[in-house]
DNA sequence: TGAAAATATGAATATATGTTCATATGTTAG
DNA sequence: CTAACATATGAACATATATTCATATTTTCA
């Protein structure tokens, strides 16, 4: 009994568990997936990404667009930056943010297919 | 000055803001997107979904597979059920869960493309 | 150089959420 | 019916995180 530990019930399908266990991606992969979705799980960040999908924007413009404080936007841009979803360039006093990943739209589209089917 | 409210700086590109504003999906759509990703943003739920991608499983089997308590798994299955990502069928004392969305794999794959490019 | 503008950031607060624990519910076998 | 098993669930707790507030940093312009 090496498989059962925290489960307090009798495993019914030990063969199934073993088969599935072998098919599971490695921990890192699963962790990275969850982390990626965590970045996308916030309303403000989704809005920022959709905005940048249309046009590069400076922090001030994004704040105005979403009617949120510059600080809140700046904090979220940092999260998106660290996740390498956006990049930035400085132009004078302004900092312009833009998308750093061409697949964001594809991820959104796939999720929308799920949403629209329900 | 109808655009600027919480933003304490002068909007530099009012035209850009207006253009992007018009291109933004409606609030519901954006909210649903964030909610969908929120469901996928947890390690345990990702693992459950990947497991079910391979085979239908009862709660006990999933608990054994992930080495987690039956209660923790059951709570997460409820979240996945409410999000219509999984469905279930009762067979005797066991409850078997299975995927309720063929697009999950596609969503995962798109996210993995993003991950693997960095 | 000094003031103003745009952005970044640390600390604090409030809220959301994942797991645990105890227990309830539902099902089958004896 | 009762005991045993599988699952579900409510409350509590701990942790994570989004926003706010105050302030620091960076850049431009007078």
Short mmCIF file of N, CA and C (backbone and C1' of nucleotides) in Angstrom, two decimals, chain C, chain D:
data_model
loop_
_atom_site.label_atom_id
_atom_site.label_comp_id
_atom_site.label_asym_id
_atom_site.label_seq_id
_atom_site.Cartn_x
_atom_site.Cartn_y
_atom_site.Cartn_z
P DT C 1 22.08 71.08 -10.32
"O5'" DT C 1 21.52 72.01 -9.16
"C5'" DT C 1 21.78 73.41 -9.18
"C4'" DT C 1 20.47 74.14 -9.00
"C3'" DT C 1 19.44 73.39 -8.15
"O3'" DT C 1 18.70 74.30 -7.36
"C1'" DT C 1 18.53 73.75 -10.30
P DG C 2 17.89 73.73 -6.08
"O5'" DG C 2 16.38 73.91 -6.56
"C5'" DG C 2 15.97 75.15 -7.15
"C4'" DG C 2 14.54 74.99 -7.66
"C3'" DG C 2 13.66 74.09 -6.80
"O3'" DG C 2 12.34 74.60 -6.79
"C1'" DG C 2 13.80 73.18 -8.97
P DA C 3 11.24 73.97 -5.78
"O5'" DA C 3 9.98 73.84 -6.74
"C5'" DA C 3 9.73 74.87 -7.71
"C4'" DA C 3 8.86 74.30 -8.83
"C3'" DA C 3 7.72 73.42 -8.33
"O3'" DA C 3 6.55 73.73 -9.08
"C1'" DA C 3 9.06 72.20 -9.84
P DA C 4 5.11 73.13 -8.63
"O5'" DA C 4 4.72 72.22 -9.88
"C5'" DA C 4 4.98 72.70 -11.21
"C4'" DA C 4 4.88 71.54 -12.18
"C3'" DA C 4 3.76 70.56 -11.86
"O3'" DA C 4 3.06 70.26 -13.06
"C1'" DA C 4 5.80 69.40 -12.05
P DA C 5 1.69 69.39 -12.98
"O5'" DA C 5 2.09 68.10 -13.82
"C5'" DA C 5 2.75 68.26 -15.08
"C4'" DA C 5 3.30 66.92 -15.53
"C3'" DA C 5 2.32 65.76 -15.38
"O3'" DA C 5 2.30 65.00 -16.57
"C1'" DA C 5 4.36 65.24 -14.31
P DA C 6 1.18 63.86 -16.75
"O5'" DA C 6 2.05 62.54 -16.53
"C5'" DA C 6 3.11 62.25 -17.42
"C4'" DA C 6 3.79 60.96 -17.00
"C3'" DA C 6 2.82 59.81 -16.69
"O3'" DA C 6 3.24 58.65 -17.41
"C1'" DA C 6 4.32 60.14 -14.88
P DT C 7 2.41 57.28 -17.25
"O5'" DT C 7 3.30 56.54 -16.16
"C5'" DT C 7 4.70 56.38 -16.38
"C4'" DT C 7 5.37 55.81 -15.15
"C3'" DT C 7 4.78 54.50 -14.64
"O3'" DT C 7 5.78 53.50 -14.76
"C1'" DT C 7 5.27 56.00 -12.87
P DA C 8 5.57 52.03 -14.18
"O5'" DA C 8 6.24 52.13 -12.74
"C5'" DA C 8 7.58 52.60 -12.61
"C4'" DA C 8 8.09 52.38 -11.20
"C3'" DA C 8 7.78 51.01 -10.61
"O3'" DA C 8 8.92 50.58 -9.89
"C1'" DA C 8 6.83 52.69 -9.23
P DT C 9 8.99 49.08 -9.28
"O5'" DT C 9 8.65 49.32 -7.75
"C5'" DT C 9 9.31 50.37 -7.05
"C4'" DT C 9 8.80 50.45 -5.63
"C3'" DT C 9 8.31 49.13 -5.03
"O3'" DT C 9 8.76 49.06 -3.70
"C1'" DT C 9 6.67 50.75 -4.78
P DG C 10 9.29 47.68 -3.09
"O5'" DG C 10 9.07 47.88 -1.53
"C5'" DG C 10 9.51 49.11 -0.93
"C4'" DG C 10 8.63 49.46 0.25
"C3'" DG C 10 8.13 48.26 1.05
"O3'" DG C 10 8.19 48.58 2.43
"C1'" DG C 10 6.27 49.50 0.26
P DA C 11 7.89 47.43 3.51
"O5'" DA C 11 6.55 47.99 4.17
"C5'" DA C 11 6.43 49.39 4.46
"C4'" DA C 11 5.05 49.69 4.98
"C3'" DA C 11 4.45 48.60 5.87
"O3'" DA C 11 3.75 49.21 6.94
"C1'" DA C 11 3.04 48.97 4.00
P DA C 12 2.99 48.31 8.04
"O5'" DA C 12 1.46 48.52 7.64
"C5'" DA C 12 0.97 49.84 7.40
"C4'" DA C 12 -0.49 49.77 7.02
"C3'" DA C 12 -1.30 48.75 7.81
"O3'" DA C 12 -2.53 49.33 8.21
"C1'" DA C 12 -1.52 48.34 5.49
P DT C 13 -3.54 48.44 9.15
"O5'" DT C 13 -4.76 48.17 8.16
"C5'" DT C 13 -5.17 49.20 7.25
"C4'" DT C 13 -6.19 48.63 6.29
"C3'" DT C 13 -7.11 47.58 6.91
"O3'" DT C 13 -8.46 47.88 6.60
"C1'" DT C 13 -6.13 46.72 4.96
P DA C 14 -9.65 47.07 7.34
"O5'" DA C 14 -10.42 46.44 6.10
"C5'" DA C 14 -10.42 47.14 4.85
"C4'" DA C 14 -10.76 46.16 3.73
"C3'" DA C 14 -11.79 45.11 4.14
"O3'" DA C 14 -12.75 44.97 3.10
"C1'" DA C 14 -9.82 44.06 3.36
P DT C 15 -14.03 44.02 3.35
"O5'" DT C 15 -13.78 42.88 2.28
"C5'" DT C 15 -13.22 43.23 1.01
"C4'" DT C 15 -12.65 42.00 0.34
"C3'" DT C 15 -13.55 40.76 0.44
"O3'" DT C 15 -13.82 40.32 -0.87
"C1'" DT C 15 -11.30 40.24 1.00
P DA C 16 -14.86 39.09 -1.09
"O5'" DA C 16 -13.88 37.99 -1.69
"C5'" DA C 16 -12.84 38.39 -2.58
"C4'" DA C 16 -11.91 37.22 -2.83
"C3'" DA C 16 -12.63 35.88 -2.98
"O3'" DA C 16 -12.03 35.17 -4.06
"C1'" DA C 16 -11.05 35.76 -1.22
P DT C 17 -12.65 33.77 -4.52
"O5'" DT C 17 -11.66 32.70 -3.86
"C5'" DT C 17 -10.27 32.84 -4.01
"C4'" DT C 17 -9.56 31.77 -3.21
"C3'" DT C 17 -10.27 30.41 -3.20
"O3'" DT C 17 -9.29 29.39 -3.18
"C1'" DT C 17 -9.91 31.09 -1.04
P DG C 18 -9.34 28.19 -4.20
"O5'" DG C 18 -8.34 27.13 -3.54
"C5'" DG C 18 -7.03 27.53 -3.20
"C4'" DG C 18 -6.53 26.69 -2.05
"C3'" DG C 18 -7.01 25.24 -2.06
"O3'" DG C 18 -5.94 24.37 -1.70
"C1'" DG C 18 -7.72 26.29 -0.06
P DT C 19 -6.11 22.79 -1.70
"O5'" DT C 19 -6.17 22.48 -0.15
"C5'" DT C 19 -5.10 22.91 0.69
"C4'" DT C 19 -5.44 22.69 2.14
"C3'" DT C 19 -5.91 21.28 2.49
"O3'" DT C 19 -5.03 20.74 3.46
"C1'" DT C 19 -7.36 22.92 3.43
P DT C 20 -5.26 19.22 4.01
"O5'" DT C 20 -5.94 19.48 5.43
"C5'" DT C 20 -5.40 20.46 6.32
"C4'" DT C 20 -6.29 20.62 7.53
"C3'" DT C 20 -6.78 19.31 8.15
"O3'" DT C 20 -6.57 19.35 9.55
"C1'" DT C 20 -8.62 20.76 7.70
P DC C 21 -6.62 17.99 10.40
"O5'" DC C 21 -8.02 18.13 11.14
"C5'" DC C 21 -8.37 19.36 11.78
"C4'" DC C 21 -9.82 19.35 12.19
"C3'" DC C 21 -10.35 17.97 12.62
"O3'" DC C 21 -10.98 18.08 13.89
"C1'" DC C 21 -11.78 18.95 10.99
P DA C 22 -11.47 16.76 14.66
"O5'" DA C 22 -13.06 16.92 14.55
"C5'" DA C 22 -13.64 18.20 14.76
"C4'" DA C 22 -15.08 18.18 14.30
"C3'" DA C 22 -15.85 16.92 14.69
"O3'" DA C 22 -17.10 17.29 15.25
"C1'" DA C 22 -16.01 17.28 12.35
P DT C 23 -18.12 16.11 15.74
"O5'" DT C 23 -19.13 16.03 14.52
"C5'" DT C 23 -19.62 17.25 13.96
"C4'" DT C 23 -20.38 16.98 12.68
"C3'" DT C 23 -21.36 15.79 12.76
"O3'" DT C 23 -22.60 16.23 12.24
"C1'" DT C 23 -20.06 15.65 10.82
P DA C 24 -23.92 15.41 12.57
"O5'" DA C 24 -24.71 15.56 11.19
"C5'" DA C 24 -24.63 16.81 10.49
"C4'" DA C 24 -24.86 16.57 9.01
"C3'" DA C 24 -25.98 15.58 8.70
"O3'" DA C 24 -26.79 16.09 7.65
"C1'" DA C 24 -23.98 14.87 7.66
P DT C 25 -28.15 15.35 7.34
"O5'" DT C 25 -27.86 14.64 5.96
"C5'" DT C 25 -27.27 15.39 4.90
"C4'" DT C 25 -26.88 14.45 3.78
"C3'" DT C 25 -27.94 13.39 3.43
"O3'" DT C 25 -28.18 13.45 2.05
"C1'" DT C 25 -25.82 12.38 3.70
P DG C 26 -29.45 12.69 1.41
"O5'" DG C 26 -28.77 11.46 0.67
"C5'" DG C 26 -27.72 11.70 -0.25
"C4'" DG C 26 -27.04 10.40 -0.61
"C3'" DG C 26 -27.99 9.24 -0.92
"O3'" DG C 26 -27.48 8.57 -2.06
"C1'" DG C 26 -26.43 8.58 0.72
P DT C 27 -28.45 7.61 -2.91
"O5'" DT C 27 -27.74 6.19 -2.77
"C5'" DT C 27 -26.35 6.08 -3.11
"C4'" DT C 27 -25.79 4.80 -2.55
"C3'" DT C 27 -26.70 3.58 -2.71
"O3'" DT C 27 -26.06 2.65 -3.57
"C1'" DT C 27 -25.70 3.67 -0.54
P DT C 28 -26.84 1.33 -4.08
"O5'" DT C 28 -26.09 0.18 -3.25
"C5'" DT C 28 -24.66 0.13 -3.25
"C4'" DT C 28 -24.19 -0.80 -2.16
"C3'" DT C 28 -24.86 -2.18 -2.17
"O3'" DT C 28 -23.84 -3.18 -2.18
"C1'" DT C 28 -24.93 -1.24 0.01
P DA C 29 -24.22 -4.70 -2.47
"O5'" DA C 29 -23.79 -5.38 -1.10
"C5'" DA C 29 -22.55 -5.02 -0.49
"C4'" DA C 29 -22.48 -5.56 0.91
"C3'" DA C 29 -23.00 -7.00 1.04
"O3'" DA C 29 -22.21 -7.68 2.01
"C1'" DA C 29 -24.31 -5.57 2.41
P DG C 30 -22.31 -9.23 2.11
"O5'" DG C 30 -22.89 -9.46 3.56
"C5'" DG C 30 -22.27 -8.82 4.67
"C4'" DG C 30 -23.16 -8.88 5.90
"C3'" DG C 30 -23.83 -10.25 6.10
"O3'" DG C 30 -23.71 -10.64 7.47
"C1'" DG C 30 -25.46 -8.53 6.12
P DC D 1 -36.02 0.24 8.63
"O5'" DC D 1 -35.49 0.17 10.12
"C5'" DC D 1 -35.84 -1.02 10.84
"C4'" DC D 1 -34.59 -1.59 11.48
"C3'" DC D 1 -33.53 -0.56 11.83
"O3'" DC D 1 -32.86 -0.95 13.04
"C1'" DC D 1 -32.64 -2.10 10.26
P DT D 2 -31.97 0.09 13.82
"O5'" DT D 2 -30.51 -0.43 13.47
"C5'" DT D 2 -30.19 -1.82 13.68
"C4'" DT D 2 -28.77 -2.06 13.23
"C3'" DT D 2 -27.82 -0.90 13.49
"O3'" DT D 2 -26.55 -1.44 13.89
"C1'" DT D 2 -27.81 -1.42 11.19
P DA D 3 -25.44 -0.47 14.52
"O5'" DA D 3 -24.15 -0.90 13.71
"C5'" DA D 3 -23.94 -2.28 13.43
"C4'" DA D 3 -23.02 -2.42 12.25
"C3'" DA D 3 -21.82 -1.48 12.28
"O3'" DA D 3 -20.65 -2.19 11.87
"C1'" DA D 3 -23.05 -1.13 10.29
P DA D 4 -19.23 -1.48 11.96
"O5'" DA D 4 -18.89 -1.23 10.43
"C5'" DA D 4 -19.04 -2.29 9.49
"C4'" DA D 4 -18.84 -1.76 8.09
"C3'" DA D 4 -17.69 -0.77 7.96
"O3'" DA D 4 -16.93 -1.08 6.80
"C1'" DA D 4 -19.66 0.18 7.09
P DC D 5 -15.53 -0.33 6.55
"O5'" DC D 5 -15.83 0.40 5.18
"C5'" DC D 5 -16.46 -0.31 4.13
"C4'" DC D 5 -17.03 0.66 3.12
"C3'" DC D 5 -16.06 1.77 2.69
"O3'" DC D 5 -15.98 1.77 1.27
"C1'" DC D 5 -18.16 2.68 3.25
P DA D 6 -14.81 2.61 0.55
"O5'" DA D 6 -15.62 3.83 -0.06
"C5'" DA D 6 -16.64 3.57 -1.01
"C4'" DA D 6 -17.32 4.86 -1.39
"C3'" DA D 6 -16.36 6.02 -1.69
"O3'" DA D 6 -16.73 6.60 -2.94
"C1'" DA D 6 -17.97 6.68 -0.08
P DT D 7 -15.91 7.81 -3.51
"O5'" DT D 7 -16.81 9.02 -3.00
"C5'" DT D 7 -18.19 9.05 -3.35
"C4'" DT D 7 -18.89 10.18 -2.65
"C3'" DT D 7 -18.30 11.57 -2.88
"O3'" DT D 7 -19.26 12.34 -3.58
"C1'" DT D 7 -18.90 11.24 -0.61
P DA D 8 -19.06 13.86 -3.84
"O5'" DA D 8 -19.80 14.58 -2.61
"C5'" DA D 8 -21.15 14.24 -2.34
"C4'" DA D 8 -21.72 15.19 -1.29
"C3'" DA D 8 -21.41 16.66 -1.51
"O3'" DA D 8 -22.58 17.41 -1.19
"C1'" DA D 8 -20.57 15.98 0.61
P DT D 9 -22.65 18.96 -1.46
"O5'" DT D 9 -22.36 19.57 -0.01
"C5'" DT D 9 -23.07 19.05 1.10
"C4'" DT D 9 -22.64 19.75 2.37
"C3'" DT D 9 -22.15 21.20 2.19
"O3'" DT D 9 -22.64 21.97 3.26
"C1'" DT D 9 -20.56 19.99 3.36
P DG D 10 -23.18 23.45 3.01
"O5'" DG D 10 -23.02 24.13 4.44
"C5'" DG D 10 -23.55 23.45 5.58
"C4'" DG D 10 -22.70 23.76 6.80
"C3'" DG D 10 -22.21 25.21 6.86
"O3'" DG D 10 -22.34 25.68 8.19
"C1'" DG D 10 -20.36 23.73 6.96
P DA D 11 -22.07 27.20 8.53
"O5'" DA D 11 -20.78 27.10 9.44
"C5'" DA D 11 -20.70 26.07 10.43
"C4'" DA D 11 -19.35 26.12 11.11
"C3'" DA D 11 -18.77 27.52 11.29
"O3'" DA D 11 -18.14 27.59 12.57
"C1'" DA D 11 -17.27 26.20 10.01
P DA D 12 -17.42 28.92 13.05
"O5'" DA D 12 -15.88 28.54 12.93
"C5'" DA D 12 -15.42 27.29 13.44
"C4'" DA D 12 -13.93 27.15 13.19
"C3'" DA D 12 -13.14 28.44 13.38
"O3'" DA D 12 -11.94 28.15 14.08
"C1'" DA D 12 -12.78 27.58 11.19
P DC D 13 -10.96 29.36 14.53
"O5'" DC D 13 -9.73 29.13 13.57
"C5'" DC D 13 -9.22 27.82 13.36
"C4'" DC D 13 -8.17 27.86 12.27
"C3'" DC D 13 -7.30 29.11 12.32
"O3'" DC D 13 -5.93 28.72 12.30
"C1'" DC D 13 -8.20 28.80 10.14
P DA D 14 -4.80 29.84 12.48
"O5'" DA D 14 -4.02 29.71 11.10
"C5'" DA D 14 -3.92 28.44 10.46
"C4'" DA D 14 -3.49 28.64 9.03
"C3'" DA D 14 -2.46 29.76 8.85
"O3'" DA D 14 -1.44 29.33 7.97
"C1'" DA D 14 -4.37 30.19 7.51
P DT D 15 -0.20 30.32 7.67
"O5'" DT D 15 -0.42 30.70 6.15
"C5'" DT D 15 -0.87 29.70 5.23
"C4'" DT D 15 -1.37 30.34 3.97
"C3'" DT D 15 -0.46 31.45 3.42
"O3'" DT D 15 -0.13 31.12 2.08
"C1'" DT D 15 -2.71 32.18 3.51
P DA D 16 0.91 32.02 1.28
"O5'" DA D 16 -0.02 32.67 0.18
"C5'" DA D 16 -1.00 31.86 -0.46
"C4'" DA D 16 -1.91 32.73 -1.31
"C3'" DA D 16 -1.17 33.81 -2.11
"O3'" DA D 16 -1.71 33.86 -3.42
"C1'" DA D 16 -2.82 34.81 -0.73
P DT D 17 -1.05 34.79 -4.51
"O5'" DT D 17 -2.02 36.05 -4.57
"C5'" DT D 17 -3.41 35.85 -4.68
"C4'" DT D 17 -4.13 37.18 -4.59
"C3'" DT D 17 -3.38 38.35 -5.24
"O3'" DT D 17 -4.31 39.26 -5.78
"C1'" DT D 17 -3.85 38.89 -3.06
P DA D 18 -4.31 39.58 -7.33
"O5'" DA D 18 -5.34 40.78 -7.45
"C5'" DA D 18 -6.68 40.62 -6.97
"C4'" DA D 18 -7.20 41.94 -6.45
"C3'" DA D 18 -6.69 43.16 -7.21
"O3'" DA D 18 -7.77 44.08 -7.41
"C1'" DA D 18 -6.12 43.36 -4.93
P DT D 19 -7.56 45.42 -8.25
"O5'" DT D 19 -7.59 46.53 -7.12
"C5'" DT D 19 -8.70 46.58 -6.22
"C4'" DT D 19 -8.39 47.51 -5.07
"C3'" DT D 19 -7.93 48.92 -5.49
"O3'" DT D 19 -8.86 49.87 -4.98
"C1'" DT D 19 -6.53 48.01 -3.78
P DT D 20 -8.65 51.43 -5.29
"O5'" DT D 20 -8.02 51.96 -3.93
"C5'" DT D 20 -8.61 51.60 -2.69
"C4'" DT D 20 -7.77 52.13 -1.54
"C3'" DT D 20 -7.29 53.57 -1.70
"O3'" DT D 20 -7.56 54.28 -0.49
"C1'" DT D 20 -5.46 52.15 -1.24
P DC D 21 -7.56 55.87 -0.48
"O5'" DC D 21 -6.20 56.18 0.29
"C5'" DC D 21 -5.90 55.50 1.50
"C4'" DC D 21 -4.46 55.75 1.88
"C3'" DC D 21 -3.95 57.16 1.54
"O3'" DC D 21 -3.38 57.76 2.70
"C1'" DC D 21 -2.45 55.49 0.74
P DA D 22 -2.91 59.28 2.65
"O5'" DA D 22 -1.33 59.12 2.71
"C5'" DA D 22 -0.76 58.18 3.61
"C4'" DA D 22 0.71 57.97 3.27
"C3'" DA D 22 1.46 59.25 2.96
"O3'" DA D 22 2.69 59.27 3.69
"C1'" DA D 22 1.73 57.70 1.19
P DT D 23 3.68 60.50 3.53
"O5'" DT D 23 4.76 59.96 2.50
"C5'" DT D 23 5.27 58.65 2.68
"C4'" DT D 23 6.10 58.24 1.48
"C3'" DT D 23 7.07 59.31 0.96
"O3'" DT D 23 8.33 58.70 0.78
"C1'" DT D 23 5.86 58.39 -0.80
P DA D 24 9.63 59.61 0.68
"O5'" DA D 24 10.47 58.77 -0.38
"C5'" DA D 24 10.46 57.34 -0.30
"C4'" DA D 24 10.76 56.75 -1.66
"C3'" DA D 24 11.89 57.45 -2.40
"O3'" DA D 24 12.74 56.48 -3.00
"C1'" DA D 24 9.94 57.45 -3.74
P DT D 25 14.12 56.93 -3.63
"O5'" DT D 25 13.84 56.85 -5.19
"C5'" DT D 25 13.29 55.67 -5.74
"C4'" DT D 25 12.95 55.88 -7.21
"C3'" DT D 25 14.03 56.62 -8.00
"O3'" DT D 25 14.35 55.85 -9.14
"C1'" DT D 25 11.91 57.58 -8.39
P DT D 26 15.64 56.16 -10.02
"O5'" DT D 26 15.03 56.78 -11.35
"C5'" DT D 26 13.94 56.12 -11.99
"C4'" DT D 26 13.31 57.04 -13.01
"C3'" DT D 26 14.31 57.89 -13.80
"O3'" DT D 26 14.08 57.69 -15.18
"C1'" DT D 26 12.56 59.24 -12.98
P DT D 27 15.15 58.16 -16.28
"O5'" DT D 27 14.43 59.41 -16.94
"C5'" DT D 27 13.11 59.25 -17.47
"C4'" DT D 27 12.47 60.60 -17.68
"C3'" DT D 27 13.34 61.62 -18.42
"O3'" DT D 27 12.77 61.88 -19.69
"C1'" DT D 27 12.20 62.59 -16.56
P DT D 28 13.51 62.84 -20.71
"O5'" DT D 28 12.64 64.17 -20.55
"C5'" DT D 28 11.22 64.09 -20.68
"C4'" DT D 28 10.59 65.42 -20.27
"C3'" DT D 28 11.17 66.64 -21.00
"O3'" DT D 28 10.08 67.42 -21.50
"C1'" DT D 28 11.19 66.98 -18.65
P DC D 29 10.35 68.45 -22.66
"O5'" DC D 29 10.00 69.83 -21.93
"C5'" DC D 29 8.90 69.88 -21.04
"C4'" DC D 29 9.01 71.11 -20.14
"C3'" DC D 29 9.64 72.33 -20.82
"O3'" DC D 29 8.95 73.49 -20.40
"C1'" DC D 29 10.86 71.79 -18.88
P DA D 30 8.89 74.74 -21.34
"O5'" DA D 30 9.00 75.93 -20.29
"C5'" DA D 30 8.21 75.87 -19.11
"C4'" DA D 30 8.93 76.57 -17.97
"C3'" DA D 30 9.57 77.90 -18.37
"O3'" DA D 30 9.28 78.89 -17.41
"C1'" DA D 30 11.17 76.49 -17.33
#
